Amino acid sequence: MSDVFAQIDALLAQALSDLAAIASPADIEPYRIKYLGQSGMLKASMKLLGQASREQKPALGQRLNAVKEQVTGAFETRKALFAEDVSADRDYVDVTEPGKKLQLGNRHILMKVVDELTDLFARMGFSVAAGPEVEDEFHNFVALNIPESHPARDPNDNFYLAGEAGAGGQRLLRTQTSTVQIRVMQTQKPPIRVVIPGRVYRPDTHDQTHLSMFHQLEALVVDKNVTMVDLKSTIMQFIHGYFGPAAKARFRPSFFPFTEPSAEVDVWFEDRRKWVELGGCGMVHPNVFKACGIDPEIYSGWAFGFGIERIAMRKYAIDDIRHFVENDIRFLRQF
Ligand code: DAH
């Protein structure tokens, strides 16, 4: 007879350990059916009473009832715990939970800088012009007073395109936005006051301050009685307007075939404690005017071409020009 009690103990132990193993609400009902249902194991164990002698029946009955109560009680408790933990239910929505932030893309920092620059120059009365990135020798060199023999035309310093030369000579990726000065003067009559943001290409080795594709901001002013004073004061107005009134800049005499006189403009990078060249400027050369059908006896003008990446690096304290093209999301997200 004692093995009947042992069977009941084993059943209880198994029922409790199965209960403890329930991991999801989906397991609750199968458990109930297996142990507590109409044809469940507890019900089946009642058959043991039939095998017991008359004297043993009361004790065995009591034991069976106690086990049934214990399993039922433990089961109800376990079930209630799941009911409280509503988040385990797949259809549950907590309307008080803070919303998930969507990962929105944003404009590339360089394009933002282009917008800031064209806005600033728009306030100084400049309109925006554009021209093609695939150019010809006429616009990239000839009209800009850069003769055939000039080292700037060396195939090693330019991306010439394969194929037949057209009316404007060999085609190439423009090395400077100065090409658009020519296109503007060919199509517009003075007074002219334009800025030209755009991409330029040079076969340079990439390093901290050089890329083979970068951006320039070109400016061109053509009118009667335009002087070097206008050039210098406009550039200083831009530098103080964009970098702040304390920004320091300097002009160094230089040479460009398309301007005379010419200068280079440096800005002081406080974080690096050194001067960094922004680009060149000068008074438009009479030969450039002539190439575009503008009379240099009547009109004068000035121009500049600055590196936009360098401007952005000075403005936002960016230490390496390669960041602009590496597409590192940690860099891009900062702006
Ligand atoms: N095009 C020159 C360069 O890429 C920069 C430059 C110098 C532009 C003088 C100008 C200028 O408009 O007047 O190095």
Coordinates of C-alpha atoms and ligand atoms in Angstrom, one line a residue:
M1 CA 0.0 0.0 0.0
S2 CA 2.8 2.4 0.8
D3 CA 3.7 2.4 -3.0
V4 CA 0.3 4.0 -3.6
F5 CA 1.3 6.9 -1.4
A6 CA 4.7 7.0 -3.1
Q7 CA 2.9 7.2 -6.5
I8 CA 0.9 10.2 -5.2
D9 CA 4.1 11.9 -4.0
A10 CA 5.8 11.4 -7.3
L11 CA 2.7 12.8 -9.1
L12 CA 2.8 15.9 -6.9
A13 CA 6.5 16.4 -7.4
Q14 CA 6.1 16.1 -11.2
A15 CA 3.1 18.5 -11.2
L16 CA 4.9 21.1 -9.2
S17 CA 8.1 20.9 -11.3
D18 CA 6.1 21.1 -14.6
L19 CA 4.3 24.2 -13.1
A20 CA 7.6 25.8 -12.3
A21 CA 8.8 25.2 -15.9
I22 CA 5.9 27.2 -17.4
A23 CA 7.6 30.0 -19.4
S24 CA 4.8 31.7 -21.3
P25 CA 1.0 32.2 -21.0
A26 CA 0.6 29.8 -23.9
D27 CA 1.7 26.9 -21.7
I28 CA -1.0 27.5 -19.0
E29 CA -4.0 25.9 -20.7
P30 CA -2.1 22.7 -21.7
Y31 CA -0.9 22.3 -18.1
R32 CA -4.4 22.7 -16.8
I33 CA -5.7 20.0 -19.2
K34 CA -2.9 17.7 -18.3
Y35 CA -3.2 17.8 -14.5
L36 CA -6.5 19.4 -13.6
G37 CA -8.8 18.6 -16.6
Q38 CA -11.6 16.1 -16.7
S39 CA -9.3 13.4 -18.0
G40 CA -6.3 14.9 -16.2
M41 CA -3.7 13.0 -14.1
L42 CA -5.2 14.1 -10.7
K43 CA -8.6 12.8 -11.7
A44 CA -7.0 9.6 -12.8
S45 CA -5.2 9.2 -9.5
M46 CA -8.6 9.0 -7.8
K47 CA -8.7 5.4 -9.2
L48 CA -6.1 4.5 -6.6
L49 CA -8.9 4.6 -4.0
G50 CA -10.4 1.6 -5.6
Q51 CA -7.3 -0.4 -5.0
A52 CA -7.1 0.5 -1.3
S53 CA -8.4 -1.5 1.7
R54 CA -11.4 -0.2 3.7
E55 CA -9.1 1.0 6.6
Q56 CA -6.7 2.8 4.3
K57 CA -9.4 4.5 2.2
P58 CA -9.9 7.6 4.5
A59 CA -6.2 8.4 4.8
L60 CA -5.7 7.9 1.1
G61 CA -8.7 10.0 0.3
Q62 CA -7.5 12.8 2.5
R63 CA -4.0 12.7 0.9
L64 CA -5.5 12.8 -2.7
N65 CA -7.7 15.7 -1.8
A66 CA -4.7 17.6 -0.2
V67 CA -2.6 17.0 -3.3
K68 CA -5.4 18.2 -5.6
E69 CA -5.8 21.3 -3.5
Q70 CA -2.1 22.0 -3.5
V71 CA -1.7 21.6 -7.2
T72 CA -4.8 23.7 -7.9
G73 CA -3.7 26.4 -5.6
A74 CA -0.2 26.6 -7.0
F75 CA -1.6 26.6 -10.5
E76 CA -4.0 29.5 -9.8
T77 CA -1.1 31.5 -8.3
R78 CA 1.1 30.9 -11.3
K79 CA -1.7 31.9 -13.6
A80 CA -2.4 35.1 -11.7
L81 CA 1.3 36.1 -12.1
F82 CA 1.0 35.8 -15.8
A83 CA -2.2 37.9 -15.8
E84 CA -0.4 40.7 -14.0
D85 CA 2.6 40.7 -16.4
V86 CA 0.5 41.9 -19.3
S87 CA 3.6 42.9 -21.2
A88 CA 4.3 39.2 -22.0
D89 CA 1.1 39.2 -24.1
R90 CA 1.9 39.9 -27.7
D91 CA -1.1 42.1 -28.3
Y92 CA -0.4 44.4 -25.4
V93 CA 0.3 48.1 -26.0
D94 CA 1.4 50.4 -23.3
V95 CA 0.0 53.7 -24.4
T96 CA 2.0 55.5 -21.7
E97 CA 5.4 54.4 -23.0
P98 CA 7.5 57.2 -24.6
G99 CA 7.4 57.0 -28.4
K100 CA 10.3 55.4 -30.4
K101 CA 12.3 58.2 -32.0
L102 CA 12.5 57.8 -35.7
Q103 CA 16.0 57.9 -37.2
L104 CA 15.6 60.7 -39.6
G105 CA 18.4 61.5 -42.1
N106 CA 19.6 65.0 -42.4
R107 CA 21.3 67.2 -44.9
H108 CA 25.1 66.7 -45.2
I109 CA 27.0 69.3 -43.3
L110 CA 28.7 70.6 -46.4
M111 CA 25.4 71.2 -48.1
K112 CA 24.3 73.1 -45.0
V113 CA 27.4 75.2 -45.2
V114 CA 26.7 75.9 -48.9
D115 CA 23.2 77.2 -47.9
E116 CA 24.7 79.3 -45.1
L117 CA 27.2 80.9 -47.5
T118 CA 24.8 81.5 -50.4
D119 CA 22.3 83.1 -47.8
L120 CA 25.0 85.3 -46.4
F121 CA 26.1 86.5 -49.9
A122 CA 22.4 86.9 -50.9
R123 CA 22.1 89.4 -48.1
M124 CA 25.1 91.3 -49.7
G125 CA 23.3 91.4 -53.0
F126 CA 24.8 88.4 -54.8
S127 CA 22.7 85.9 -56.8
V128 CA 23.7 82.3 -57.3
A129 CA 25.0 80.8 -60.6
A130 CA 26.0 77.3 -61.6
G131 CA 27.8 75.6 -64.5
P132 CA 28.8 72.0 -65.6
E133 CA 31.3 69.8 -63.8
V134 CA 32.4 68.3 -67.1
E135 CA 34.1 71.3 -68.9
D136 CA 36.3 72.0 -71.8
E137 CA 39.7 73.5 -72.1
F138 CA 38.3 76.8 -73.3
H139 CA 36.3 77.5 -70.0
N140 CA 38.8 75.8 -67.7
F141 CA 41.9 77.4 -69.1
V142 CA 41.9 79.4 -72.4
A143 CA 39.3 82.0 -71.4
L144 CA 40.9 82.3 -68.0
N145 CA 44.2 83.4 -69.6
I146 CA 45.9 80.1 -68.9
P147 CA 48.1 79.5 -71.9
E148 CA 48.8 76.1 -73.5
S149 CA 52.3 76.0 -72.0
H150 CA 51.0 76.5 -68.4
P151 CA 51.8 73.7 -65.9
A152 CA 48.2 73.8 -64.7
R153 CA 47.2 72.1 -67.9
D154 CA 49.5 69.1 -67.3
P155 CA 47.7 65.8 -67.8
N156 CA 48.9 64.7 -64.4
D157 CA 47.1 67.5 -62.7
N158 CA 43.8 67.1 -64.4
F159 CA 41.1 64.5 -65.1
Y160 CA 41.0 64.8 -68.9
L161 CA 38.2 62.7 -70.4
A162 CA 38.9 60.3 -73.2
G163 CA 37.3 61.0 -76.6
E164 CA 37.3 63.5 -79.3
A165 CA 38.1 67.2 -78.5
G166 CA 35.1 69.4 -79.2
A167 CA 34.9 73.1 -80.3
G168 CA 36.2 74.1 -76.8
G169 CA 39.1 71.6 -76.9
Q170 CA 39.5 68.5 -74.8
R171 CA 36.9 67.8 -72.2
L172 CA 37.9 67.4 -68.5
L173 CA 36.4 67.5 -65.0
R174 CA 36.7 71.2 -64.0
T175 CA 39.5 71.9 -61.6
Q176 CA 38.0 75.2 -60.5
T177 CA 34.7 77.0 -60.3
S178 CA 36.3 79.9 -62.1
T179 CA 35.0 78.3 -65.3
V180 CA 31.5 79.5 -64.3
Q181 CA 32.8 83.2 -64.3
I182 CA 33.3 82.7 -68.0
R183 CA 29.9 81.2 -68.5
V184 CA 28.2 84.0 -66.6
M185 CA 30.1 86.7 -68.5
Q186 CA 29.2 85.1 -71.8
T187 CA 25.5 85.2 -71.0
Q188 CA 25.0 88.2 -68.7
K189 CA 25.7 91.9 -69.1
P190 CA 27.3 93.9 -66.3
P191 CA 26.6 94.8 -63.5
I192 CA 27.2 91.2 -62.4
R193 CA 27.3 90.1 -58.8
V194 CA 27.2 86.3 -58.4
V195 CA 28.5 83.5 -56.2
I196 CA 29.0 80.0 -57.6
P197 CA 29.2 77.0 -55.2
G198 CA 30.3 73.8 -56.9
R199 CA 32.3 70.6 -57.1
V200 CA 35.8 70.6 -58.5
Y201 CA 38.2 67.7 -59.2
R202 CA 42.0 67.3 -59.0
P203 CA 44.1 64.2 -59.0
D204 CA 45.5 64.9 -55.5
T205 CA 46.4 62.4 -52.9
H206 CA 44.0 62.4 -50.0
D207 CA 45.3 63.7 -46.7
Q208 CA 44.2 65.8 -43.8
T209 CA 43.6 68.9 -46.0
H210 CA 43.3 67.5 -49.5
L211 CA 40.6 65.5 -51.5
S212 CA 40.5 64.8 -55.2
M213 CA 36.9 66.0 -55.3
F214 CA 36.1 69.1 -53.2
H215 CA 34.0 72.2 -53.3
Q216 CA 34.7 75.8 -54.1
L217 CA 32.7 79.0 -53.6
E218 CA 33.5 81.4 -56.4
A219 CA 32.4 85.0 -56.5
L220 CA 32.4 87.5 -59.4
V221 CA 31.6 91.2 -59.4
V222 CA 31.8 93.2 -62.6
D223 CA 30.7 96.8 -62.9
K224 CA 32.1 100.3 -63.6
N225 CA 34.6 101.6 -61.1
V226 CA 35.0 98.4 -59.1
T227 CA 38.2 98.4 -57.1
M228 CA 40.4 96.3 -54.9
V229 CA 38.9 98.1 -51.9
D230 CA 35.5 96.5 -52.8
L231 CA 37.2 93.1 -53.1
K232 CA 38.9 93.3 -49.7
S233 CA 36.0 94.8 -47.8
T234 CA 33.5 92.3 -49.2
I235 CA 35.8 89.4 -48.2
M236 CA 36.3 90.8 -44.7
Q237 CA 32.6 91.3 -44.4
F238 CA 32.1 87.7 -45.3
I239 CA 34.8 86.5 -42.9
H240 CA 33.4 88.5 -40.0
G241 CA 29.8 87.7 -40.9
Y242 CA 30.4 84.0 -41.1
F243 CA 33.1 83.2 -38.5
G244 CA 32.3 86.0 -36.1
P245 CA 33.7 89.6 -35.6
A246 CA 36.8 88.3 -33.9
A247 CA 37.9 86.1 -36.8
K248 CA 41.3 87.0 -38.2
A249 CA 42.3 86.9 -41.9
R250 CA 45.2 88.1 -44.0
F251 CA 45.9 88.8 -47.7
R252 CA 49.2 87.7 -49.2
P253 CA 50.2 88.9 -52.7
S254 CA 50.1 86.0 -55.1
F255 CA 49.7 85.2 -58.8
F256 CA 46.8 83.8 -60.9
P257 CA 46.7 84.1 -64.7
F258 CA 43.1 85.3 -64.5
T259 CA 43.6 88.2 -62.0
E260 CA 45.9 91.1 -61.7
P261 CA 46.8 92.0 -59.0
S262 CA 46.1 88.7 -57.2
A263 CA 46.2 87.7 -53.5
E264 CA 45.7 84.6 -51.4
V265 CA 43.5 84.7 -48.3
D266 CA 44.4 82.9 -45.1
V267 CA 42.2 82.6 -42.0
W268 CA 43.5 81.9 -38.5
F269 CA 42.5 78.5 -37.1
E270 CA 42.5 79.0 -33.4
D271 CA 42.2 75.3 -32.6
R272 CA 45.3 74.5 -34.7
R273 CA 47.0 77.8 -33.9
K274 CA 47.9 78.4 -37.5
W275 CA 47.0 80.2 -40.7
V276 CA 45.1 78.1 -43.3
E277 CA 44.7 79.2 -46.9
L278 CA 41.0 79.6 -48.0
G279 CA 41.8 80.3 -51.6
G280 CA 42.7 83.1 -54.1
C281 CA 41.3 86.4 -55.2
G282 CA 42.1 89.4 -57.4
M283 CA 41.0 91.9 -60.0
V284 CA 39.7 90.3 -63.2
H285 CA 42.4 90.3 -65.8
P286 CA 41.6 92.4 -69.0
N287 CA 42.3 89.2 -71.1
V288 CA 39.5 87.4 -69.3
F289 CA 37.0 90.3 -70.0
K290 CA 38.1 90.3 -73.7
A291 CA 37.5 86.5 -74.0
C292 CA 34.0 87.1 -72.8
G293 CA 33.3 90.2 -75.0
I294 CA 33.3 92.7 -72.1
D295 CA 35.3 95.9 -72.7
P296 CA 38.0 96.2 -70.0
E297 CA 38.2 100.0 -70.7
I298 CA 34.7 100.4 -69.4
Y299 CA 34.3 97.7 -66.8
S300 CA 36.4 96.4 -64.0
G301 CA 35.8 93.5 -61.6
W302 CA 37.0 91.3 -58.9
A303 CA 36.7 87.6 -58.1
F304 CA 37.6 85.0 -55.5
G305 CA 37.5 81.2 -55.2
F306 CA 37.6 79.6 -51.7
G307 CA 37.5 76.0 -50.6
I308 CA 34.2 75.3 -49.0
E309 CA 35.5 72.3 -47.0
R310 CA 38.1 74.6 -45.5
I311 CA 35.5 77.2 -44.6
A312 CA 33.4 74.4 -43.0
M313 CA 36.4 73.1 -41.1
R314 CA 37.1 76.6 -39.7
K315 CA 33.5 77.2 -38.8
Y316 CA 32.8 73.8 -37.1
A317 CA 36.3 72.9 -35.9
I318 CA 36.5 69.8 -38.1
D319 CA 40.1 68.5 -38.0
D320 CA 40.3 66.4 -41.1
I321 CA 38.8 67.0 -44.6
R322 CA 38.4 63.3 -45.1
H323 CA 35.5 63.2 -42.6
F324 CA 33.3 64.9 -45.3
V325 CA 33.5 61.9 -47.6
E326 CA 33.8 58.9 -45.2
N327 CA 30.1 58.7 -44.5
D328 CA 30.7 57.9 -40.8
I329 CA 27.3 58.3 -39.2
R330 CA 28.8 59.4 -35.9
F331 CA 30.4 62.4 -37.7
L332 CA 27.4 63.2 -39.8
R333 CA 24.9 63.1 -36.9
Q334 CA 26.8 65.9 -35.1
F335 CA 25.5 68.6 -37.4
Ligands
DAH1 N1 40.6 79.2 -59.2 C1 41.6 79.4 -58.2 C2 42.0 78.0 -57.7 O1 41.2 77.1 -57.8 C3 41.1 80.2 -57.1 C4 40.9 81.6 -57.5 C5 41.9 82.6 -57.4 C6 39.6 82.0 -57.9 C7 41.7 83.9 -57.8 C8 39.4 83.3 -58.3 C9 40.4 84.3 -58.3 O2 38.2 83.8 -58.7 O3 40.2 85.5 -58.6 O4 43.0 77.9 -57.2

